[in-house]
GROMACS .gro file of C-alpha atoms in nm:
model
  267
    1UNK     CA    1  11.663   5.264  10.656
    2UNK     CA    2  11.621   5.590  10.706
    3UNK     CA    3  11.823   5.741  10.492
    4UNK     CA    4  11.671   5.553  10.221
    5UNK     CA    5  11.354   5.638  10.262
    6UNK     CA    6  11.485   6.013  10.265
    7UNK     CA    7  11.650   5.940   9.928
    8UNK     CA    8  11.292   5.772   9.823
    9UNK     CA    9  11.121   6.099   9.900
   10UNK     CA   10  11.362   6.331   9.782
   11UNK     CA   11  11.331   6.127   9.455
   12UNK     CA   12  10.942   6.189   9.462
   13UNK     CA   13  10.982   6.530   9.519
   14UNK     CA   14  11.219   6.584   9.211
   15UNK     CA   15  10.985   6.377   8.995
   16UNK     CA   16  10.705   6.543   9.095
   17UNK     CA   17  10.877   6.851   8.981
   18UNK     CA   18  11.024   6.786   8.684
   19UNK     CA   19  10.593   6.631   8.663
   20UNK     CA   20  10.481   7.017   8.696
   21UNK     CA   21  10.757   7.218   8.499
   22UNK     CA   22  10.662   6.962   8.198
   23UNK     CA   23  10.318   7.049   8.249
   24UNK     CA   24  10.331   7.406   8.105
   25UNK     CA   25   9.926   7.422   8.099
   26UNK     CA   26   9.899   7.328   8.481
   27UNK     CA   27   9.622   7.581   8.653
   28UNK     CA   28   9.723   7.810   8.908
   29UNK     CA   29   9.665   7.619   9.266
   30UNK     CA   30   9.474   7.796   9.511
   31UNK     CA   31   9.634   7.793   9.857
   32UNK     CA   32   9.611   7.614  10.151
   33UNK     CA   33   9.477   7.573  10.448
   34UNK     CA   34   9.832   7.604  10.647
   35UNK     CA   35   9.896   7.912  10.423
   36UNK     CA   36   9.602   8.057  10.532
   37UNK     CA   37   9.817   8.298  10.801
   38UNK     CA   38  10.081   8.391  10.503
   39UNK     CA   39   9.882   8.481  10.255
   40UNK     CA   40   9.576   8.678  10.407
   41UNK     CA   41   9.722   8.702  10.815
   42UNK     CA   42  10.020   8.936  10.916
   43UNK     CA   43  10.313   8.908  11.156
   44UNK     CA   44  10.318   8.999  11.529
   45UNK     CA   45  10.598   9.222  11.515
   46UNK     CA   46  10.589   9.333  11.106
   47UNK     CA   47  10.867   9.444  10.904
   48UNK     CA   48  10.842   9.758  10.688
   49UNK     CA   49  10.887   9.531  10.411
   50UNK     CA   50  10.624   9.345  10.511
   51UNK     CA   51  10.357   9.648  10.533
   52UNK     CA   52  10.493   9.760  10.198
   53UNK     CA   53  10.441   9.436  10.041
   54UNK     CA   54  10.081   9.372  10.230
   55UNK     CA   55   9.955   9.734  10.123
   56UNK     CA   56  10.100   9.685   9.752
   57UNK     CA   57   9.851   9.385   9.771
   58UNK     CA   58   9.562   9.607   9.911
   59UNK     CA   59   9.669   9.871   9.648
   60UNK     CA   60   9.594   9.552   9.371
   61UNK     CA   61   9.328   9.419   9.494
   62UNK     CA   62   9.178   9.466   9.878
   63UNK     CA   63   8.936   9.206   9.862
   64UNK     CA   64   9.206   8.928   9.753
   65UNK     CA   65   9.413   9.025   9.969
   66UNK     CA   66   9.224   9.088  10.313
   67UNK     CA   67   9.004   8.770  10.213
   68UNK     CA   68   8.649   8.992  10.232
   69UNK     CA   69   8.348   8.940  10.020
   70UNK     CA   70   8.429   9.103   9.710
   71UNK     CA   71   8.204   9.394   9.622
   72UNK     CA   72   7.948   9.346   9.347
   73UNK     CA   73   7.818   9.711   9.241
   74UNK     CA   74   8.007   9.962   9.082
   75UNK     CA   75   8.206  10.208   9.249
   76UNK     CA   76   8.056  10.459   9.328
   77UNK     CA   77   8.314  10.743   9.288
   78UNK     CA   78   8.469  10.577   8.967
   79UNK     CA   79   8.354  10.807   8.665
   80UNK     CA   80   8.043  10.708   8.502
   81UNK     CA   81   8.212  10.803   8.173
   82UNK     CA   82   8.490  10.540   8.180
   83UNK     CA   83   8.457  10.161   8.043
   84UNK     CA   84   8.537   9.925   8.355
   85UNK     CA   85   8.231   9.806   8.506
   86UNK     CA   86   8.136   9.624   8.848
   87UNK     CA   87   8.416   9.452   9.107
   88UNK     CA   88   8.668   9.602   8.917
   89UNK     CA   89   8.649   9.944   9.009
   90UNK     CA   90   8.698   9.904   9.358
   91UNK     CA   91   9.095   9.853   9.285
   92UNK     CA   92   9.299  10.132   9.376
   93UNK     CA   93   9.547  10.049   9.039
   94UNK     CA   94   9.222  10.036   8.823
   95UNK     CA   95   9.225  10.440   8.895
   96UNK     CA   96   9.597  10.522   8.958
   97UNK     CA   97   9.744  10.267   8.748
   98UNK     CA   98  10.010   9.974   8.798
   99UNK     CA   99  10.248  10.270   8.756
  100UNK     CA  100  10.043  10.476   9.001
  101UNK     CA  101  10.068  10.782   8.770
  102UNK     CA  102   9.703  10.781   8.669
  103UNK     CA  103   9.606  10.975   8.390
  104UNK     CA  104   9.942  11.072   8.318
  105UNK     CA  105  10.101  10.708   8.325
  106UNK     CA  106  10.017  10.411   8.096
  107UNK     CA  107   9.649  10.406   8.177
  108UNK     CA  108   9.648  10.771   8.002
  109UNK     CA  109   9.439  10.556   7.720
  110UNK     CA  110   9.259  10.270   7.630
  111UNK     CA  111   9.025  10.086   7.823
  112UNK     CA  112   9.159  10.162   8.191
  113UNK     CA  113   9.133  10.566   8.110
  114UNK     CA  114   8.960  10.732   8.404
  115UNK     CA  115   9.103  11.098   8.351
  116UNK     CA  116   9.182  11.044   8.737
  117UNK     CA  117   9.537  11.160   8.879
  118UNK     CA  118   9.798  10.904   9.044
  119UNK     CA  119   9.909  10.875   9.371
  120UNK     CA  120  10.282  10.947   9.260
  121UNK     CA  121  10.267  11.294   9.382
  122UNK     CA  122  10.211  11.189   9.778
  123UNK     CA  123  10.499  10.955   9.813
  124UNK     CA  124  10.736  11.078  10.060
  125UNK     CA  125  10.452  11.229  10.297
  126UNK     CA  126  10.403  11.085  10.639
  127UNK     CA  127  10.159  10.800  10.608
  128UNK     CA  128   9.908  10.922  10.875
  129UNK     CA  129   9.865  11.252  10.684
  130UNK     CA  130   9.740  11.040  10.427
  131UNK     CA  131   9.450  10.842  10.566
  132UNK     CA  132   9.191  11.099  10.573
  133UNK     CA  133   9.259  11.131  10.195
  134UNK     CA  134   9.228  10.759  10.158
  135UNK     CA  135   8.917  10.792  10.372
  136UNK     CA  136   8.705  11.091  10.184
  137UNK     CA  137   8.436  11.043   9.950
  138UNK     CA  138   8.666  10.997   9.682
  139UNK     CA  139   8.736  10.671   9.835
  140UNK     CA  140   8.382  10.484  10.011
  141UNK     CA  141   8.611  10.194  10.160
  142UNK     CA  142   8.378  10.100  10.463
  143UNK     CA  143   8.606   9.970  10.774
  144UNK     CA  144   8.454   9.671  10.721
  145UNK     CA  145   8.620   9.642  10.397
  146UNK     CA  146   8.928   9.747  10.491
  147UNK     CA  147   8.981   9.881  10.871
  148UNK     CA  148   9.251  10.131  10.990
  149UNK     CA  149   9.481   9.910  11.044
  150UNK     CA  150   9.508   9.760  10.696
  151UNK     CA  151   9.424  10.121  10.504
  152UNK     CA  152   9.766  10.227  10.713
  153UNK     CA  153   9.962  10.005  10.545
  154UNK     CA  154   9.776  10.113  10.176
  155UNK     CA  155   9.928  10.467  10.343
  156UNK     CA  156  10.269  10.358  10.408
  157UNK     CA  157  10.308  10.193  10.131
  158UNK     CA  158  10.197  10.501   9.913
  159UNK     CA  159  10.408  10.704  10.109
  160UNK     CA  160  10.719  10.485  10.126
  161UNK     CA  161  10.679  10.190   9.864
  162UNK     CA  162  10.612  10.347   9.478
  163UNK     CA  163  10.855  10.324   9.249
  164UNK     CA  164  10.910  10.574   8.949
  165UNK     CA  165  10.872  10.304   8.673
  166UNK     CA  166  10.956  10.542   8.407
  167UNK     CA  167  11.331  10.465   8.471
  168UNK     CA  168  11.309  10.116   8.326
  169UNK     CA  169  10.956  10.080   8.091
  170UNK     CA  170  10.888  10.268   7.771
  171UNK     CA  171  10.588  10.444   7.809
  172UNK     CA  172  10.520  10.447   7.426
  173UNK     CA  173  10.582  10.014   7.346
  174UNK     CA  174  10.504   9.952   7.729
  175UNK     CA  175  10.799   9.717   7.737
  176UNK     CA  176  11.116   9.668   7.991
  177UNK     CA  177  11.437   9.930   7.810
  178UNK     CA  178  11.674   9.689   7.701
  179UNK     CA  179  11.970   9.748   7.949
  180UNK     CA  180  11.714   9.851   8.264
  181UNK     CA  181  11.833   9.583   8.457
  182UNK     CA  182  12.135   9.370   8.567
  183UNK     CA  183  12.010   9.059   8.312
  184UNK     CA  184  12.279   8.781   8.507
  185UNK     CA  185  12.143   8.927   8.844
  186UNK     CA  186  11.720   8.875   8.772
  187UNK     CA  187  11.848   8.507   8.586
  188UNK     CA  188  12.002   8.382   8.986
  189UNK     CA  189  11.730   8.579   9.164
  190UNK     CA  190  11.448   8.384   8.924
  191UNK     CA  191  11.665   8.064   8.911
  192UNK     CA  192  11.661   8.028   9.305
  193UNK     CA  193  11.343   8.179   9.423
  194UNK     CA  194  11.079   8.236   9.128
  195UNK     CA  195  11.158   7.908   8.969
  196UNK     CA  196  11.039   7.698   9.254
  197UNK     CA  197  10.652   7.773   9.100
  198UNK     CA  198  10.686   7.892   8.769
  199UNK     CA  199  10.957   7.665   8.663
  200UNK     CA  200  11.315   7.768   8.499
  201UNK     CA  201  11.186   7.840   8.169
  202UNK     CA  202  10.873   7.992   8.354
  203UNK     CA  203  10.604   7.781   8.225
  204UNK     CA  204  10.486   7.600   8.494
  205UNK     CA  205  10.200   7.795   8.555
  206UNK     CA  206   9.948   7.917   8.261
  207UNK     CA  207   9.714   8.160   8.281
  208UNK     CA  208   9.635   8.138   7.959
  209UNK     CA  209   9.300   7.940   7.777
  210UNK     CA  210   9.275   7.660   7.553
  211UNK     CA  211   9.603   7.705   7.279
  212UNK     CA  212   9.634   8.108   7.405
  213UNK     CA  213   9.937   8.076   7.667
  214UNK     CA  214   9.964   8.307   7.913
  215UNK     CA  215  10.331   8.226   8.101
  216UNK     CA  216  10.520   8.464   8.356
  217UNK     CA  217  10.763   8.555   8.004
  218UNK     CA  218  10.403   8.630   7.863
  219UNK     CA  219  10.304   8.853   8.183
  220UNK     CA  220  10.626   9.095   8.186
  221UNK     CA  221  10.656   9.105   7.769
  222UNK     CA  222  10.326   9.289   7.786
  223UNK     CA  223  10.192   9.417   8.137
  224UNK     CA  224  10.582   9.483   8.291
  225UNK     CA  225  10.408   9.771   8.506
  226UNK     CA  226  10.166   9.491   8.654
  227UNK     CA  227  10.482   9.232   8.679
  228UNK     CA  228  10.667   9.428   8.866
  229UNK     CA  229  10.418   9.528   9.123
  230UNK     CA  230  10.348   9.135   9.172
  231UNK     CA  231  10.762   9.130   9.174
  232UNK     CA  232  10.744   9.415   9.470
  233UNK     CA  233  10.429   9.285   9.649
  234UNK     CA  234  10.305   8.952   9.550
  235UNK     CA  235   9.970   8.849   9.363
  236UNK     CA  236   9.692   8.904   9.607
  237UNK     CA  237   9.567   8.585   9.718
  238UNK     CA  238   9.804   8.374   9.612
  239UNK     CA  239  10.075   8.216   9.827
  240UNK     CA  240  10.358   8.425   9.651
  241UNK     CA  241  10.658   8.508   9.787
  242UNK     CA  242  10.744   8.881   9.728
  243UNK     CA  243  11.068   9.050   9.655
  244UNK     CA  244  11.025   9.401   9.883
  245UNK     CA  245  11.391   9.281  10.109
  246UNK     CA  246  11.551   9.336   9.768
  247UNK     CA  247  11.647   9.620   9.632
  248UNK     CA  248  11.462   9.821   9.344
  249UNK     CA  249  11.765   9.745   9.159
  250UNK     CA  250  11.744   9.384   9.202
  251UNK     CA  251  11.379   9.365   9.104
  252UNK     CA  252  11.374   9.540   8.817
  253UNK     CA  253  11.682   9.321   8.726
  254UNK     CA  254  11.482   9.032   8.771
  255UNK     CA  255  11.189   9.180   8.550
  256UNK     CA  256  11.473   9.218   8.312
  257UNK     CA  257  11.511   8.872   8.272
  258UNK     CA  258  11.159   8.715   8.317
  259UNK     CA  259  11.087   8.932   8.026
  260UNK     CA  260  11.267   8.764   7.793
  261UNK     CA  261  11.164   8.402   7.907
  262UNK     CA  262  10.951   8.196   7.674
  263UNK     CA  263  10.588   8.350   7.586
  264UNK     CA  264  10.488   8.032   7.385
  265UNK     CA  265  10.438   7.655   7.437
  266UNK     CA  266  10.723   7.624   7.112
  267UNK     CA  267  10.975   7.893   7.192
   0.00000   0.00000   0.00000
C-alpha cells in the first residue's frame, strides 16, 4: 500500500511538471511562507559563499533582498542629470553596473549612464576598510535600511566576490564570446539544478507580456552581465538557488549554455 501510494505521488509530481514546463507563459511564483528563512533570513554559522551570494543580492537590490519597505523618492546622491528616476536609484548596480565597472563598463551609455565610477577598483581590500566608504554621503543607506551587519556582507562581497566580466562578454554586442565557457559543463550544471524551475528548454518561467517572451535563453542573449550576477548570487527575493560553491569557471560555463537556449515560444 504504501509503496503505491508513493508511486501515485511520484506520478503527480512528474505530471505536474511536465504541467509547468508545457506552460512556457506560467508567472513567476512568489515564495513561501516556509521559504521565508532562505530567501530573506541567513544561517547561524554562514559560509563565505553564503555572504558573497547574500551581499551580491544587496548589491542588486537591498530592499528585495533584506525584505524592507522599498524606498519611494529619488536618491539623493544619484546625479540629477541622469535618466533613472525613483526606487530605482537606490540599487548599487543601477550606479556601478551589473559589471560593476561603472562608467567605464557597459552602463558607459544609454539609459543607465551616471558618469559614476565602479566598484572594480576596491576588490581585493579588506572588507572593513570598506564600510565607511559604503557609509559616506555618497551612499545615505540609513541602518534601518540596511544595518552593519548586512552592509558587511555588501563589503565582503565587493572585496572578495566581483568578477572581471570582460573575460567572457563583448563589451561592444554585449553578448557571451563564443568559446567563454565549457558549453557540455553549463548544459549538466542547468540540466540538474536550473532546470528544476525554468524547465530543460528554459521556458518554464516568462517574464515576458502578452506575445513578447521573456525566457532565461531571452535573459542571458541580451543582459549576460545581469544573468550572471543572478547565476553568482540569486534574484533578490526570489527563492533561487545560487551558484557561488561553483567555480567562476563553472558559471560562466553555464551562462554559456543558457545563452543559447530558446528566446521564443517557436524556436
Amino acid at each position: 500500500m504504501l509503496k503505491s501510494a508513493a508511486f501515485g505521488a511520484l506520478a503527480a509530481l512528474m505530471i505536474s511538471a511536465q504541467t509547468v514546463a508545457a506552460d512556457v507563459s506560467a508567472e513567476p511564483q512568489e515564495h513561501g511562507a516556509n521559504q521565508q528563512e532562505f530567501v530573506h533570513g541567513a544561517p547561524q554559522l554562514p559560509s563565505l559563499e553564503w555572504t558573497l551570494a547574500a551581499g551580491g543580492r544587496i548589491y542588486d537590490n537591498w530592499w528585495e533582498a533584506l525584505d524592507r519597505p522599498a524606498p519611494e523618492a529619488i536618491n539623493p546622491a544619484y546625479p540629477v542629470s541622469a535618466e533613472q528616476k525613483g526606487t530605482g536609484t537606490w540599487r548599487c548596480k543601477e550606479c556601478h553596473g551589473w559589471d560593476y565597472l561603472g562608467a567605464e563598463g557597459i552602463y558607459r551609455q544609454g539609459s543607465h549612464f551616471t558618469g559614476i565610477k565602479g566598484v572594480m577598483g576596491m576588490r581585493g581590500r579588506p572588507a572593513e576598510s570598506l564600510m565607511a566608504t559604503l557609509r559616506d554621503g555618497n551612499h545615505p543607506y540609513t541602518p534601518e535600511m540596511i544595518t552593519d551587519e548586512e552592509m558587511l556582507r555588501v563589503a565582503t562581497f565587493i572585496s572578495e566576490g566581483l568578477t572581471d566580466m570582460r573575460a567572457f562578454i563583448d563589451y561592444e554586442t554585449r553578448t557571451v564570446i563564443p568559446g567563454a565557457g565549457d558549453f557540455t559543463r553549463g548544459r549538466a550544471i542547468f540540466q540538474t539544478t536550473c532546470a528544476a524551475c525554468h524547465g530543460f528548454d528554459g521556458r518554464a518561467m516568462d517574464w515576458g507580456e502578452g506575445d513578447a517572451h521573456n525566457f532565461v535563453g531571452t535573459e542571458a542573449t541580451e543582459l549576460p552581465d545581469e544573468v550572471y550576477n543572478k547565476i553568482s548570487n540569486a534574484h533578490p527575493g526570489a527563492a533561487m538557488i545560487n551558484m557561488r560553491a561553483f567555480s567562476v569557471q563553472d558559471r560562466v560555463s553555464l551562462l554559456t549554455y543558457i545563452a543559447t537556449l530558446p528566446v521564443d515560444i517557436d524556436k
